[in-house]
Structures are given as structure tokens and as C-alpha cells.
mmCIF file of C-alpha atoms in Angstrom:
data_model
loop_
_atom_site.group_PDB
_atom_site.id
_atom_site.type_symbol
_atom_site.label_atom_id
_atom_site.label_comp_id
_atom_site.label_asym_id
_atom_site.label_seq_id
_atom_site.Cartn_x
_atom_site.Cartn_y
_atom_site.Cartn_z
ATOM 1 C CA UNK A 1464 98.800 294.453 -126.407
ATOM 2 C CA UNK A 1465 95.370 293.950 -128.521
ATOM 3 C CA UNK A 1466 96.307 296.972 -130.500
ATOM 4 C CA UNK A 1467 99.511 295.659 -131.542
ATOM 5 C CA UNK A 1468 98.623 292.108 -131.954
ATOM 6 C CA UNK A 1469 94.859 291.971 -132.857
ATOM 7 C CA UNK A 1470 95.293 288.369 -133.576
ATOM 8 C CA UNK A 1471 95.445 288.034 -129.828
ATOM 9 C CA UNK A 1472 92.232 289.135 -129.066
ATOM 10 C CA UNK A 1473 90.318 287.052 -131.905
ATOM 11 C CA UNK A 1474 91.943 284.050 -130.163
ATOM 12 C CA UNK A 1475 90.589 285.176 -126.964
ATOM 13 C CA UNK A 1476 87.368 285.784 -128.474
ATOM 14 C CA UNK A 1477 86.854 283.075 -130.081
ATOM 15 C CA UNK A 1478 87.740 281.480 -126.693
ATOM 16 C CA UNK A 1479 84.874 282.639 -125.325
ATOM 17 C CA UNK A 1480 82.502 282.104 -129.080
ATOM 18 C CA UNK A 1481 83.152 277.969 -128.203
ATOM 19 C CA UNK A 1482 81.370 278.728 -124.719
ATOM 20 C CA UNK A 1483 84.840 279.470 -122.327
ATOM 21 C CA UNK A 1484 83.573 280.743 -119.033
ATOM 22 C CA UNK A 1485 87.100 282.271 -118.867
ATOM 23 C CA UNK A 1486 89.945 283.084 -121.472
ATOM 24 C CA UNK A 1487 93.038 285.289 -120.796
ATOM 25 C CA UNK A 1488 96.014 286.384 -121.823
ATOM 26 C CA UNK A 1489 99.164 284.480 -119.974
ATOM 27 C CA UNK A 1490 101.306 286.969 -117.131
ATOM 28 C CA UNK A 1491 104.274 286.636 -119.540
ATOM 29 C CA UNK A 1492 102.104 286.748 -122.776
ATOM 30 C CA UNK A 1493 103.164 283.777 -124.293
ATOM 31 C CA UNK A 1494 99.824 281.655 -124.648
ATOM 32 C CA UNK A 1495 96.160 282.765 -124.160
ATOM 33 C CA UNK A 1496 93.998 279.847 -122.762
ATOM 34 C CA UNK A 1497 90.374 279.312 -122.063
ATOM 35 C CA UNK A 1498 88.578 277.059 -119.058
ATOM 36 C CA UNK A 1499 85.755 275.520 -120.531
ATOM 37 C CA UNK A 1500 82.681 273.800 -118.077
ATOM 38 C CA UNK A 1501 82.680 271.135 -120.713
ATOM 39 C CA UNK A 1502 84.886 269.198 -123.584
ATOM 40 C CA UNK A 1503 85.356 271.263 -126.649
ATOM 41 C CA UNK A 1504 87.495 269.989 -130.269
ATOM 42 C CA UNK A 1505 88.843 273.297 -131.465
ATOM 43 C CA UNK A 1506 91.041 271.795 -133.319
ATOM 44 C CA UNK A 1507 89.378 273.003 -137.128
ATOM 45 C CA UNK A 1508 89.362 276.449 -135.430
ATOM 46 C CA UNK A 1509 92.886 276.390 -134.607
ATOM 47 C CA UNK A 1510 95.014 274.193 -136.921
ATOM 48 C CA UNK A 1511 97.317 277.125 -137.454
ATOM 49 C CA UNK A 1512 98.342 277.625 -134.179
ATOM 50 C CA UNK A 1513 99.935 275.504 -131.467
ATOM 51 C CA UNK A 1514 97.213 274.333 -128.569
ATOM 52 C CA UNK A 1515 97.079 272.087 -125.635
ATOM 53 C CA UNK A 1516 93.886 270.700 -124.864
ATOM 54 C CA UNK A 1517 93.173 268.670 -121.784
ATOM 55 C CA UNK A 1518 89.882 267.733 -119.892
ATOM 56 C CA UNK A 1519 89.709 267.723 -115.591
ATOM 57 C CA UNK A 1520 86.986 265.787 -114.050
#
């Protein structure tokens, strides 16, 4: 799919730039997420793209 769509795999890697421990690609392919050991703002990095942000303690 990163040969098709190499827009996917900056978002993943700039998932893991901003310090993700994890980022991947959805089963279906419809988001790419990141799990982060800490609160991060991405929202300057990704203001042209729908995200979801939420932090677990």
C-alpha cells in the first residue's frame, strides 16, 4: 500500500518522528494511528488531515 499511497507512510513516519512507540496502518486501512508513552499536540503537523487525539492514564 506505501507504494501506491506514499502519503501513508510519511504519516506513519512522522508518527513515530513525535516519539510513537507504535504507529500502524488500520486492518481495513482507513486510519493509521500512533500510541504515544506521553501527551503529544500534533495538531500544526496535521491540520490537513482528520485526527483523534485522546490521552489514557
Amino acid at each position: 500500500i506505501f507504494e501506491k499511497h506514499p502519503e501513508i507512510k510519511e504519516i506513519k513516519e512522522e508518527l513515530y518522528r513525535q516519539g510513537a512507540i507504535y504507529a500502524s496502518m488500520s486492518g481495513s486501512g482507513s486510519s493509521v494511528y500512533g500510541i504515544f508513552s506521553q501527551e503529544v499536540h500534533l495538531q500544526e503537523l496535521f491540520k490537513e488531515h482528520f485526527y483523534w487525539a485522546d490521552f489514557l492514564q
